[in-house]
Tab-separated table of C-alpha atoms in Angstrom:
chain	number	residue	atom	x	y	z
V	1	MET	CA	-15.464	16.479	1.884
V	2	THR	CA	-13.756	13.966	3.732
V	3	ALA	CA	-14.740	10.723	4.512
V	4	GLN	CA	-14.707	9.155	7.974
V	5	LEU	CA	-13.809	5.768	7.836
V	6	ASN	CA	-15.824	3.341	10.842
V	7	PRO	CA	-13.894	3.589	13.990
V	8	ARG	CA	-15.490	0.605	14.672
V	9	GLY	CA	-14.917	-1.531	12.094
V	10	ASP	CA	-13.177	-4.136	11.799
V	11	VAL	CA	-12.201	-4.172	8.285
V	12	ALA	CA	-8.692	-2.722	7.110
V	13	VAL	CA	-7.972	-2.579	3.787
V	14	LEU	CA	-4.613	-2.285	1.388
V	15	VAL	CA	-4.235	-0.566	-1.888
V	16	PRO	CA	-0.812	-1.723	-3.533
V	17	ALA	CA	-0.724	1.700	-5.960
V	18	ALA	CA	3.221	1.776	-6.852
V	19	GLY	CA	2.876	-0.350	-9.814
V	20	ALA	CA	4.460	0.759	-13.887
V	21	GLY	CA	0.675	-0.154	-15.781
V	22	VAL	CA	2.842	-0.249	-18.984
V	23	ARG	CA	-0.191	-1.467	-20.687
V	24	LEU	CA	-1.667	1.441	-20.785
V	25	GLY	CA	0.272	3.529	-22.107
V	26	PRO	CA	3.217	5.390	-21.421
V	27	GLY	CA	2.853	8.266	-18.209
V	28	ALA	CA	2.196	8.200	-14.640
V	29	PRO	CA	2.652	4.982	-12.840
V	30	LYS	CA	-0.852	3.049	-13.117
V	31	ALA	CA	-2.990	4.919	-10.487
V	32	LEU	CA	-1.946	7.902	-10.705
V	33	ARG	CA	-3.377	8.200	-14.014
V	34	LEU	CA	-6.839	9.804	-14.581
V	35	LEU	CA	-10.761	9.092	-15.202
V	36	ALA	CA	-13.464	11.128	-15.359
V	37	GLY	CA	-10.635	14.217	-14.690
V	38	GLU	CA	-9.900	11.819	-11.347
V	39	PRO	CA	-6.692	9.003	-10.513
V	40	LEU	CA	-7.994	5.566	-10.332
V	41	LEU	CA	-6.953	5.460	-7.022
V	42	VAL	CA	-8.734	8.382	-5.046
V	43	HIS	CA	-11.805	6.653	-7.354
V	44	ALA	CA	-11.078	3.506	-6.022
V	45	VAL	CA	-9.779	5.318	-2.438
V	46	ARG	CA	-13.577	7.143	-2.206
V	47	ARG	CA	-15.810	3.097	-2.879
V	48	ILE	CA	-13.644	1.560	-0.361
V	49	ALA	CA	-14.279	4.484	2.191
V	50	ALA	CA	-17.863	3.897	1.828
V	51	ALA	CA	-18.359	0.422	3.033
V	52	PRO	CA	-19.588	0.951	6.617
V	53	SER	CA	-16.911	-2.125	7.522
V	54	VAL	CA	-13.996	0.166	6.706
V	55	HIS	CA	-11.869	1.254	9.495
V	56	THR	CA	-8.510	2.061	8.257
V	57	VAL	CA	-7.361	1.891	3.827
V	58	VAL	CA	-3.699	1.860	4.426
V	59	VAL	CA	-2.354	2.506	0.777
V	60	ALA	CA	1.341	1.719	-0.481
V	61	ALA	CA	2.390	4.735	-3.579
V	62	PRO	CA	5.171	4.721	-5.412
V	63	ALA	CA	8.590	5.720	-3.498
V	64	ALA	CA	8.883	9.706	-5.145
V	65	ASP	CA	5.057	10.013	-5.452
V	66	VAL	CA	4.647	9.406	-1.305
V	67	GLU	CA	4.106	12.686	-0.712
V	68	ALA	CA	1.813	13.936	-3.704
V	69	VAL	CA	-0.225	10.945	-2.751
V	70	ARG	CA	-1.149	11.487	0.367
V	71	ALA	CA	-1.914	14.807	-0.727
V	72	MET	CA	-4.437	13.704	-3.575
V	73	LEU	CA	-6.125	12.438	-1.062
V	74	ALA	CA	-6.485	14.657	2.251
V	75	PRO	CA	-9.755	15.785	0.772
V	76	VAL	CA	-10.751	12.282	0.104
V	77	ALA	CA	-10.610	10.316	3.226
V	78	ARG	CA	-8.353	9.262	6.025
V	79	VAL	CA	-5.892	7.330	4.784
V	80	THR	CA	-2.010	6.119	5.529
V	81	VAL	CA	0.132	6.071	2.843
V	82	VAL	CA	2.988	4.041	2.403
V	83	PRO	CA	6.488	3.892	0.389
V	84	GLY	CA	5.229	0.408	-1.845
V	85	GLY	CA	7.902	-1.857	-2.940
V	86	ALA	CA	9.375	-3.524	-7.095
V	87	GLU	CA	7.020	-5.881	-7.010
V	88	ARG	CA	3.636	-6.178	-5.934
V	89	GLN	CA	4.170	-8.787	-2.975
V	90	ALA	CA	6.474	-5.906	-1.549
V	91	SER	CA	3.893	-2.869	-1.570
V	92	VAL	CA	1.514	-4.887	-0.212
V	93	ALA	CA	3.827	-6.151	2.910
V	94	ALA	CA	4.621	-3.209	3.184
V	95	ALA	CA	0.638	-1.906	3.746
V	96	LEU	CA	0.178	-5.025	5.730
V	97	ALA	CA	2.847	-3.946	8.628
V	98	ALA	CA	1.286	-0.542	8.988
V	99	VAL	CA	-2.423	-1.872	9.645
V	100	PRO	CA	-2.547	-0.956	13.289
V	101	ALA	CA	-3.983	-3.267	16.622
V	102	GLY	CA	-7.750	-3.655	16.006
V	103	PRO	CA	-9.270	-4.680	11.961
V	104	GLU	CA	-8.129	-8.137	12.742
V	105	ILE	CA	-10.339	-8.377	8.602
V	106	VAL	CA	-7.646	-7.491	5.817
V	107	LEU	CA	-8.940	-6.993	2.646
V	108	VAL	CA	-6.278	-6.086	-0.374
V	109	HIS	CA	-7.811	-3.954	-3.468
V	110	ASP	CA	-6.482	-2.963	-6.606
V	111	ALA	CA	-6.303	0.551	-7.232
V	112	ALA	CA	-7.123	0.029	-11.326
V	113	ARG	CA	-10.048	-1.817	-10.520
V	114	ALA	CA	-10.538	2.099	-9.307
V	115	LEU	CA	-15.533	1.414	-9.802
V	116	THR	CA	-15.473	-1.943	-7.255
V	117	PRO	CA	-18.220	-1.004	-5.570
V	118	PRO	CA	-18.584	-0.347	-1.768
V	119	GLU	CA	-20.959	-3.950	-1.659
V	120	LEU	CA	-18.239	-6.027	-3.038
V	121	VAL	CA	-16.474	-5.090	-0.933
V	122	GLU	CA	-18.354	-5.926	2.380
V	123	SER	CA	-19.559	-8.178	0.786
V	124	VAL	CA	-16.230	-9.773	1.283
V	125	ALA	CA	-15.707	-8.590	4.634
V	126	ALA	CA	-18.573	-10.948	5.589
V	127	ALA	CA	-17.857	-13.818	4.171
V	128	VAL	CA	-14.291	-12.470	5.852
V	129	ARG	CA	-16.758	-12.484	9.242
V	130	ALA	CA	-18.376	-15.678	8.678
V	131	GLY	CA	-15.494	-18.000	9.900
V	132	HIS	CA	-13.722	-17.961	6.015
V	133	ASP	CA	-9.376	-17.868	6.062
V	134	ALA	CA	-9.218	-16.367	2.758
V	135	VAL	CA	-12.283	-14.862	-0.343
V	136	ILE	CA	-12.000	-14.473	-3.171
V	137	PRO	CA	-15.277	-12.245	-5.351
V	138	VAL	CA	-14.700	-14.682	-9.352
V	139	LEU	CA	-17.811	-13.921	-12.079
V	140	PRO	CA	-17.443	-17.009	-14.465
V	141	VAL	CA	-15.048	-17.326	-17.072
V	142	VAL	CA	-17.581	-16.691	-20.305
V	143	ASP	CA	-15.162	-16.537	-23.164
V	144	THR	CA	-14.624	-20.208	-25.002
V	145	VAL	CA	-10.294	-21.151	-23.713
V	146	LYS	CA	-8.259	-22.901	-24.973
V	147	GLU	CA	-4.941	-24.541	-24.217
V	148	VAL	CA	-2.612	-24.128	-26.983
V	149	ASP	CA	1.240	-25.559	-26.876
V	150	ALA	CA	3.965	-22.799	-27.985
V	151	GLY	CA	3.806	-22.550	-31.276
V	152	GLU	CA	0.184	-21.240	-30.946
V	153	ARG	CA	-1.553	-24.569	-31.915
V	154	VAL	CA	-4.650	-25.573	-29.844
V	155	LEU	CA	-3.912	-28.561	-27.987
V	156	GLY	CA	-7.911	-29.201	-26.369
V	157	THR	CA	-10.668	-26.900	-25.587
V	158	VAL	CA	-10.688	-26.162	-21.480
V	159	ASP	CA	-14.514	-26.180	-19.663
V	160	ARG	CA	-14.893	-23.216	-18.053
V	161	ALA	CA	-17.400	-24.224	-16.383
V	162	ALA	CA	-14.696	-24.664	-13.650
V	163	LEU	CA	-13.895	-22.279	-14.581
V	164	ARG	CA	-13.496	-18.393	-12.502
V	165	ALA	CA	-12.378	-14.862	-13.340
V	166	VAL	CA	-10.859	-13.733	-10.259
V	167	GLN	CA	-10.919	-9.726	-9.342
V	168	THR	CA	-10.060	-7.522	-5.624
V	169	PRO	CA	-11.348	-6.849	-2.930
V	170	GLN	CA	-9.558	-10.440	-1.203
V	171	GLY	CA	-9.947	-10.397	1.837
V	172	PHE	CA	-8.387	-12.721	4.830
V	173	ARG	CA	-8.122	-13.312	8.710
V	174	ARG	CA	-5.261	-10.844	9.490
V	175	SER	CA	-2.855	-13.640	10.960
V	176	VAL	CA	-3.666	-15.321	7.589
V	177	LEU	CA	-2.508	-13.132	5.183
V	178	THR	CA	0.774	-11.665	7.413
V	179	ALA	CA	1.676	-15.953	7.563
V	180	ALA	CA	0.734	-15.927	3.750
V	181	HIS	CA	3.712	-13.001	3.401
V	182	GLU	CA	6.077	-14.184	5.869
V	183	ALA	CA	6.707	-17.234	3.967
V	184	ALA	CA	6.352	-15.929	0.434
V	185	GLY	CA	9.346	-16.486	-1.738
V	186	ASP	CA	8.840	-16.007	-5.535
V	187	PRO	CA	6.889	-13.069	-5.252
V	188	LEU	CA	3.204	-13.720	-6.892
V	189	THR	CA	0.495	-10.749	-8.077
V	190	ASP	CA	-2.732	-12.418	-6.409
V	191	ASP	CA	-2.499	-12.667	-2.284
V	192	ALA	CA	-4.303	-15.813	-2.579
V	193	GLY	CA	-1.987	-17.420	-4.160
V	194	LEU	CA	-0.061	-17.242	-1.397
V	195	VAL	CA	-2.142	-18.227	0.775
V	196	GLU	CA	-3.120	-21.427	-0.656
V	197	LYS	CA	1.131	-21.859	-1.011
V	198	LEU	CA	0.228	-22.438	2.478
V	199	GLY	CA	-3.240	-24.658	1.887
V	200	VAL	CA	-4.776	-22.833	3.577
V	201	PRO	CA	-8.689	-22.646	1.506
V	202	VAL	CA	-9.606	-20.039	-0.289
V	203	ASP	CA	-13.675	-19.275	-1.345
V	204	CYS	CA	-15.487	-17.214	-3.648
V	205	VAL	CA	-17.882	-14.969	-3.165
V	206	PRO	CA	-20.405	-13.518	-6.393
V	207	GLY	CA	-18.170	-10.478	-8.268
V	208	SER	CA	-18.963	-7.546	-10.042
V	209	GLU	CA	-19.627	-6.553	-13.178
V	210	LEU	CA	-18.049	-3.183	-12.046
V	211	ALA	CA	-14.713	-3.998	-10.590
V	212	LEU	CA	-13.505	-4.323	-14.314
V	213	LYS	CA	-9.748	-3.802	-13.953
V	214	ILE	CA	-8.671	-0.434	-16.637
V	215	THR	CA	-5.472	-2.241	-17.893
V	216	ARG	CA	-5.322	-1.368	-21.592
V	217	PRO	CA	-6.570	1.827	-22.515
V	218	PHE	CA	-9.583	0.415	-24.022
V	219	ASP	CA	-10.271	-0.988	-20.094
V	220	LEU	CA	-9.703	3.076	-19.585
V	221	ALA	CA	-12.858	4.543	-22.273
V	222	LEU	CA	-15.420	2.003	-21.056
V	223	ALA	CA	-15.208	3.063	-17.534
V	224	GLU	CA	-15.731	6.213	-18.379
V	225	HIS	CA	-17.945	5.295	-20.255
V	226	LEU	CA	-19.228	3.454	-17.273
V	227	LEU	CA	-18.856	6.936	-14.819
V	228	ALA	CA	-20.783	8.503	-17.869
V	229	GLY	CA	-24.006	5.958	-17.684
V	230	GLY	CA	-23.922	6.797	-13.411
V	231	ALA	CA	-21.805	3.096	-11.901
């Protein structure tokens, strides 16, 4: 059954999904790799569409697969699919340009974080709605972190109390994200980084263990296990 997005919602979610995902091994583009028999992108969009505030979802797909992705997502939710770019930043910019008038909160979400709960989408959107220009979900860093030189010799131990692991969706006022992409020089893989370059404060909200990024075969196996357990 196709999910009905909220026509009165104030949130647009952009999903850049044109990357190759070479660390996951050879095969289809990462967003189209299967997890429990369905592409990662399908899992991700299904959970986004379940968030009550979401008005619009725009997916930037591999240019050669736009029609296939559109057909794949049609039973999941009414989404807009556009051709992505060679770099993630270009894909986000293309998706942002396709957002219709209306939503003033824009979230950017990785298709590889296929198990992200709708509650995290709502939490990030709520923080932007409350007045923050840019919001990222984060988790504390639990491993000891070492700084090393080019020869892999330890230079020192980093204080992890001040470190956070960043997840998606990252949320922004629409005008802020638009300005950040218009001013972008070197491509970055993190939209909050583009916003930081504008001097705009970026605030944090608690992330979710389920919003893990599926990058390596181990991550895919872990996600399969979590789904089997009801995630």
